[in-house]
């Protein structure tokens, strides 16, 4: 009887140990695999890239924005030969804009130095009434002071938006009691490489930090395939 | 405007503090309340007579917990409130789509607090009425064996924290329901070997129960470690969700969730381990005092001690 019980205990102990090790191993594998971004989420993304290949590449919009200091900013001229990221949004955006701006900011910090860390982010405030130069400065100062805010007349912004083939900007008429209204805008982020074109377009609300950290250095070095 | 859904899932919309109750959560809560009410009003007065087979099955188990009406009522009340907090807005909505911290709070609360409270609050008679003495008891006995409970609970709890499972499942109410169901069931399975209310199930008592719970306390270390030291946010859903608190970014959120799992979960679990250790220690001392023979505590036939010592289980 005692021998049976001892044998049972030994079997139970060995079983428990083996089960524990198996579970730990499976869990570790699962977590390891799962930490990789889900490329299948974006069917347009080709292997090794989170952004969609644009062929022929997209040229820069030839417009003159206004900077946060109120100065004119001819975009093509001022960004020629640099690695720049162009994104359209608005400072009262509750979801896409702050998530994208914080994600790209943390990604640049994670890259640290070298290729990819040299990207200059330009945020175009499309809600002309509220995205004043002062508001842009305050807003971007909270997120990343190295980002440059741009604005302009409705016509200038609409022309740039149309050039990039993004959906038209819509401003809702439904203003609530606090004066809050929503603005519809494209979610695309455009990385213009040093050859002054964008070879890839990124859906800003789907790209993760790990993917930016992988893609930005390659884009900075002129790789896009 | 009050929005009502059947179960919480992730959303691209900015977080709103407008209440949004979930029908599924309320159905579960009302089911638990209705069962308790039925037992209180009618069920407990219908004492079933055991036939010879059932009496033999009872002999194989640890018997019922010692009666503790008031403490059971308190455990039930706290368990019910905890269950409601886990399943309904705002914690469930935050956990499903916005903050890993909220999701981990739900899991720790459900697995380490609500499940043992509800199991403790379940009278043996009710467990017998629900499970019976037949095949369901066989399944329950199997689930209450540590060799089954450890891998099932551990694998389930690791799986529901794996981003490969979390990210796709929380997108829909059905997936989120499945995910929540897995860790709720895992929570009950985890406690079965030491807290099963059915008298026909042999529970672990004394050092065996303590060793079992200590073993279970190791499981949260793995996901907690990963979440703490990962360079990037590991969950897509929380990384790309609109921020609930400005400045509380996904990496901070992930590390806070790991702290809740490792520190909060450990504190809750070790409080219970300490409580059980003290109960067992005092029961041993009482036993020795009664027998008058130092070191003569415990049963000699390998069966768990009934009565006071069983109460520690």
mmCIF file of C-alpha atoms in Angstrom, chain A residues 7-222:
data_model
loop_
_atom_site.group_PDB
_atom_site.id
_atom_site.type_symbol
_atom_site.label_atom_id
_atom_site.label_comp_id
_atom_site.label_asym_id
_atom_site.label_seq_id
_atom_site.Cartn_x
_atom_site.Cartn_y
_atom_site.Cartn_z
ATOM 1 C CA UNK A 7 4.920 5.239 -6.771
ATOM 2 C CA UNK A 8 1.802 7.312 -7.374
ATOM 3 C CA UNK A 9 3.371 10.344 -5.724
ATOM 4 C CA UNK A 10 6.505 9.922 -7.803
ATOM 5 C CA UNK A 11 4.443 9.638 -10.974
ATOM 6 C CA UNK A 12 2.417 12.658 -9.957
ATOM 7 C CA UNK A 13 5.581 14.641 -9.222
ATOM 8 C CA UNK A 14 7.171 13.687 -12.542
ATOM 9 C CA UNK A 15 3.936 14.411 -14.375
ATOM 10 C CA UNK A 16 3.587 17.794 -12.736
ATOM 11 C CA UNK A 17 7.186 18.704 -13.498
ATOM 12 C CA UNK A 18 6.872 17.615 -17.126
ATOM 13 C CA UNK A 19 3.547 19.434 -17.515
ATOM 14 C CA UNK A 20 4.999 22.581 -15.991
ATOM 15 C CA UNK A 21 8.020 22.510 -18.291
ATOM 16 C CA UNK A 22 5.843 21.847 -21.339
ATOM 17 C CA UNK A 23 3.502 24.667 -20.435
ATOM 18 C CA UNK A 24 6.396 27.053 -19.817
ATOM 19 C CA UNK A 25 7.972 26.112 -23.151
ATOM 20 C CA UNK A 26 4.731 26.485 -25.082
ATOM 21 C CA UNK A 27 4.008 29.776 -23.382
ATOM 22 C CA UNK A 28 7.463 31.118 -24.157
ATOM 23 C CA UNK A 29 7.149 30.108 -27.823
ATOM 24 C CA UNK A 30 3.705 31.636 -28.059
ATOM 25 C CA UNK A 31 4.810 34.916 -26.509
ATOM 26 C CA UNK A 32 7.951 35.011 -28.644
ATOM 27 C CA UNK A 33 5.987 34.511 -31.854
ATOM 28 C CA UNK A 34 3.245 36.821 -30.779
ATOM 29 C CA UNK A 35 5.602 39.699 -30.103
ATOM 30 C CA UNK A 36 6.222 39.941 -33.843
ATOM 31 C CA UNK A 37 3.880 42.319 -35.633
ATOM 32 C CA UNK A 38 1.000 40.714 -37.470
ATOM 33 C CA UNK A 39 1.879 41.295 -41.134
ATOM 34 C CA UNK A 40 -1.206 39.424 -42.258
ATOM 35 C CA UNK A 41 -3.344 42.263 -40.879
ATOM 36 C CA UNK A 42 -2.407 44.418 -43.849
ATOM 37 C CA UNK A 43 -2.702 42.347 -47.017
ATOM 38 C CA UNK A 44 -1.130 45.100 -49.111
ATOM 39 C CA UNK A 45 2.081 45.037 -47.100
ATOM 40 C CA UNK A 46 4.796 43.137 -48.894
ATOM 41 C CA UNK A 47 7.210 40.879 -47.043
ATOM 42 C CA UNK A 48 9.415 42.781 -44.641
ATOM 43 C CA UNK A 49 7.590 46.092 -45.039
ATOM 44 C CA UNK A 50 4.608 47.542 -43.211
ATOM 45 C CA UNK A 51 3.911 50.101 -45.916
ATOM 46 C CA UNK A 52 2.403 49.615 -49.335
ATOM 47 C CA UNK A 53 4.718 49.928 -52.349
ATOM 48 C CA UNK A 54 3.732 52.859 -54.593
ATOM 49 C CA UNK A 55 4.692 52.419 -58.220
ATOM 50 C CA UNK A 56 5.224 54.898 -59.767
ATOM 51 C CA UNK A 57 6.360 56.690 -56.609
ATOM 52 C CA UNK A 58 4.441 59.658 -55.239
ATOM 53 C CA UNK A 59 5.938 63.100 -55.754
ATOM 54 C CA UNK A 60 5.777 65.828 -53.113
ATOM 55 C CA UNK A 61 2.868 68.289 -53.210
ATOM 56 C CA UNK A 62 4.126 71.533 -54.671
ATOM 57 C CA UNK A 63 2.420 73.891 -52.237
ATOM 58 C CA UNK A 64 3.471 76.531 -49.739
ATOM 59 C CA UNK A 65 2.371 75.837 -46.168
ATOM 60 C CA UNK A 66 2.681 78.126 -43.132
ATOM 61 C CA UNK A 67 4.969 77.119 -40.238
ATOM 62 C CA UNK A 68 4.246 77.320 -36.515
ATOM 63 C CA UNK A 69 6.102 80.652 -36.523
ATOM 64 C CA UNK A 70 3.860 82.033 -39.254
ATOM 65 C CA UNK A 71 6.514 81.822 -41.970
ATOM 66 C CA UNK A 72 5.980 80.511 -45.477
ATOM 67 C CA UNK A 73 7.133 76.944 -46.076
ATOM 68 C CA UNK A 74 7.418 75.893 -49.742
ATOM 69 C CA UNK A 75 7.363 72.159 -49.112
ATOM 70 C CA UNK A 76 9.229 70.874 -52.181
ATOM 71 C CA UNK A 77 11.986 73.428 -51.884
ATOM 72 C CA UNK A 78 12.495 73.241 -48.131
ATOM 73 C CA UNK A 79 12.519 69.457 -47.895
ATOM 74 C CA UNK A 80 14.582 68.723 -51.006
ATOM 75 C CA UNK A 81 17.094 65.913 -50.491
ATOM 76 C CA UNK A 82 15.956 65.176 -46.939
ATOM 77 C CA UNK A 83 14.174 62.210 -45.370
ATOM 78 C CA UNK A 84 10.773 63.570 -44.359
ATOM 79 C CA UNK A 85 7.458 62.145 -43.194
ATOM 80 C CA UNK A 86 4.264 63.981 -44.134
ATOM 81 C CA UNK A 87 1.024 63.376 -42.245
ATOM 82 C CA UNK A 88 -2.312 65.195 -42.332
ATOM 83 C CA UNK A 89 -4.428 65.436 -39.184
ATOM 84 C CA UNK A 90 -5.915 67.874 -36.704
ATOM 85 C CA UNK A 91 -4.992 68.815 -33.179
ATOM 86 C CA UNK A 92 -8.395 67.947 -31.680
ATOM 87 C CA UNK A 93 -8.313 64.452 -33.177
ATOM 88 C CA UNK A 94 -9.233 61.983 -30.407
ATOM 89 C CA UNK A 95 -7.811 58.797 -31.928
ATOM 90 C CA UNK A 96 -5.678 58.357 -35.074
ATOM 91 C CA UNK A 97 -3.479 61.488 -34.947
ATOM 92 C CA UNK A 98 -2.184 61.295 -31.354
ATOM 93 C CA UNK A 99 -1.665 57.532 -31.620
ATOM 94 C CA UNK A 100 0.339 57.875 -34.850
ATOM 95 C CA UNK A 101 2.391 60.850 -33.646
ATOM 96 C CA UNK A 102 3.295 59.171 -30.355
ATOM 97 C CA UNK A 103 4.055 55.880 -32.104
ATOM 98 C CA UNK A 104 6.406 57.476 -34.632
ATOM 99 C CA UNK A 105 8.010 59.592 -31.891
ATOM 100 C CA UNK A 106 8.757 56.544 -29.737
ATOM 101 C CA UNK A 107 10.018 54.674 -32.788
ATOM 102 C CA UNK A 108 12.511 57.424 -33.617
ATOM 103 C CA UNK A 109 13.631 57.412 -29.974
ATOM 104 C CA UNK A 110 14.020 53.637 -30.134
ATOM 105 C CA UNK A 111 16.195 53.884 -33.243
ATOM 106 C CA UNK A 112 18.391 56.280 -31.291
ATOM 107 C CA UNK A 113 20.991 57.379 -33.807
ATOM 108 C CA UNK A 114 21.987 56.562 -37.350
ATOM 109 C CA UNK A 115 19.773 55.901 -40.375
ATOM 110 C CA UNK A 116 16.090 56.276 -39.605
ATOM 111 C CA UNK A 117 16.588 58.607 -36.667
ATOM 112 C CA UNK A 118 17.089 61.459 -39.129
ATOM 113 C CA UNK A 119 13.496 61.499 -40.375
ATOM 114 C CA UNK A 120 11.769 64.865 -40.008
ATOM 115 C CA UNK A 121 8.063 64.563 -39.257
ATOM 116 C CA UNK A 122 5.737 67.222 -40.714
ATOM 117 C CA UNK A 123 2.218 67.399 -39.316
ATOM 118 C CA UNK A 124 -0.274 69.344 -41.431
ATOM 119 C CA UNK A 125 -3.208 70.647 -39.397
ATOM 120 C CA UNK A 126 -6.221 70.384 -41.698
ATOM 121 C CA UNK A 127 -8.743 71.997 -39.346
ATOM 122 C CA UNK A 128 -7.814 75.515 -40.390
ATOM 123 C CA UNK A 129 -10.118 77.235 -37.901
ATOM 124 C CA UNK A 130 -8.613 75.543 -34.846
ATOM 125 C CA UNK A 131 -5.154 74.406 -35.986
ATOM 126 C CA UNK A 132 -3.542 77.801 -35.680
ATOM 127 C CA UNK A 133 0.258 78.044 -35.627
ATOM 128 C CA UNK A 134 0.141 78.583 -31.837
ATOM 129 C CA UNK A 135 -2.141 75.596 -31.318
ATOM 130 C CA UNK A 136 0.122 73.414 -33.481
ATOM 131 C CA UNK A 137 3.155 74.494 -31.449
ATOM 132 C CA UNK A 138 1.440 73.661 -28.160
ATOM 133 C CA UNK A 139 0.069 70.361 -29.439
ATOM 134 C CA UNK A 140 3.293 69.065 -30.974
ATOM 135 C CA UNK A 141 5.313 70.381 -28.027
ATOM 136 C CA UNK A 142 3.420 67.948 -25.805
ATOM 137 C CA UNK A 143 4.067 65.025 -28.146
ATOM 138 C CA UNK A 144 7.498 65.662 -29.669
ATOM 139 C CA UNK A 145 9.010 69.144 -29.963
ATOM 140 C CA UNK A 146 11.151 68.013 -32.905
ATOM 141 C CA UNK A 147 8.057 67.612 -35.082
ATOM 142 C CA UNK A 148 7.202 70.510 -37.361
ATOM 143 C CA UNK A 149 3.603 71.698 -37.585
ATOM 144 C CA UNK A 150 2.338 73.153 -40.837
ATOM 145 C CA UNK A 151 -0.902 74.797 -41.782
ATOM 146 C CA UNK A 152 -2.229 76.971 -44.574
ATOM 147 C CA UNK A 153 -5.352 78.108 -46.305
ATOM 148 C CA UNK A 154 -8.089 75.585 -47.046
ATOM 149 C CA UNK A 155 -7.169 75.732 -50.726
ATOM 150 C CA UNK A 156 -3.507 74.960 -50.078
ATOM 151 C CA UNK A 157 -4.306 72.040 -47.814
ATOM 152 C CA UNK A 158 -6.951 70.708 -50.189
ATOM 153 C CA UNK A 159 -4.489 70.908 -53.094
ATOM 154 C CA UNK A 160 -1.814 68.999 -51.169
ATOM 155 C CA UNK A 161 -4.389 66.457 -50.051
ATOM 156 C CA UNK A 162 -5.634 65.930 -53.579
ATOM 157 C CA UNK A 163 -2.082 65.619 -54.930
ATOM 158 C CA UNK A 164 -1.506 62.703 -52.542
ATOM 159 C CA UNK A 165 -4.787 61.108 -53.710
ATOM 160 C CA UNK A 166 -6.182 61.023 -50.202
ATOM 161 C CA UNK A 167 -9.924 61.209 -49.444
ATOM 162 C CA UNK A 168 -11.233 64.779 -49.277
ATOM 163 C CA UNK A 169 -11.096 66.550 -45.922
ATOM 164 C CA UNK A 170 -14.557 66.843 -44.386
ATOM 165 C CA UNK A 171 -15.542 69.032 -41.472
ATOM 166 C CA UNK A 172 -18.718 67.934 -39.710
ATOM 167 C CA UNK A 173 -21.463 70.504 -39.352
ATOM 168 C CA UNK A 174 -22.699 68.795 -36.209
ATOM 169 C CA UNK A 175 -21.115 71.011 -33.562
ATOM 170 C CA UNK A 176 -22.013 70.044 -29.989
ATOM 171 C CA UNK A 177 -22.546 72.444 -27.081
ATOM 172 C CA UNK A 178 -18.818 72.629 -26.310
ATOM 173 C CA UNK A 179 -17.983 73.561 -29.895
ATOM 174 C CA UNK A 180 -16.544 70.093 -30.555
ATOM 175 C CA UNK A 181 -16.766 68.674 -34.050
ATOM 176 C CA UNK A 182 -14.999 65.944 -35.928
ATOM 177 C CA UNK A 183 -12.858 66.267 -39.028
ATOM 178 C CA UNK A 184 -12.487 63.521 -41.600
ATOM 179 C CA UNK A 185 -9.016 63.150 -43.070
ATOM 180 C CA UNK A 186 -6.767 60.593 -44.727
ATOM 181 C CA UNK A 187 -4.857 58.238 -42.439
ATOM 182 C CA UNK A 188 -1.884 57.804 -44.739
ATOM 183 C CA UNK A 189 1.633 58.713 -43.695
ATOM 184 C CA UNK A 190 4.034 59.551 -46.521
ATOM 185 C CA UNK A 191 7.771 58.985 -46.037
ATOM 186 C CA UNK A 192 9.589 61.018 -48.709
ATOM 187 C CA UNK A 193 13.079 59.662 -49.168
ATOM 188 C CA UNK A 194 16.144 61.640 -50.234
ATOM 189 C CA UNK A 195 15.209 61.231 -53.909
ATOM 190 C CA UNK A 196 12.179 63.452 -53.096
ATOM 191 C CA UNK A 197 9.508 60.845 -53.716
ATOM 192 C CA UNK A 198 7.544 58.434 -51.547
ATOM 193 C CA UNK A 199 8.050 54.819 -52.590
ATOM 194 C CA UNK A 200 5.798 53.495 -49.866
ATOM 195 C CA UNK A 201 2.622 54.641 -48.169
ATOM 196 C CA UNK A 202 1.864 53.701 -44.532
ATOM 197 C CA UNK A 203 -1.611 53.334 -42.996
ATOM 198 C CA UNK A 204 -0.851 55.369 -39.884
ATOM 199 C CA UNK A 205 -3.353 53.636 -37.629
ATOM 200 C CA UNK A 206 -2.049 50.139 -38.363
ATOM 201 C CA UNK A 207 1.730 50.415 -38.207
ATOM 202 C CA UNK A 208 3.397 49.462 -34.951
ATOM 203 C CA UNK A 209 6.548 50.804 -33.327
ATOM 204 C CA UNK A 210 8.486 47.653 -34.099
ATOM 205 C CA UNK A 211 7.589 48.006 -37.776
ATOM 206 C CA UNK A 212 8.640 51.655 -37.940
ATOM 207 C CA UNK A 213 11.930 50.770 -36.262
ATOM 208 C CA UNK A 214 12.479 48.159 -38.953
ATOM 209 C CA UNK A 215 11.360 50.254 -41.953
ATOM 210 C CA UNK A 216 12.653 53.775 -41.221
ATOM 211 C CA UNK A 217 16.391 52.905 -41.335
ATOM 212 C CA UNK A 218 15.893 51.107 -44.643
ATOM 213 C CA UNK A 219 13.978 54.035 -46.128
ATOM 214 C CA UNK A 220 16.592 56.447 -44.832
ATOM 215 C CA UNK A 221 19.253 54.486 -46.732
ATOM 216 C CA UNK A 222 17.171 54.657 -49.894
#
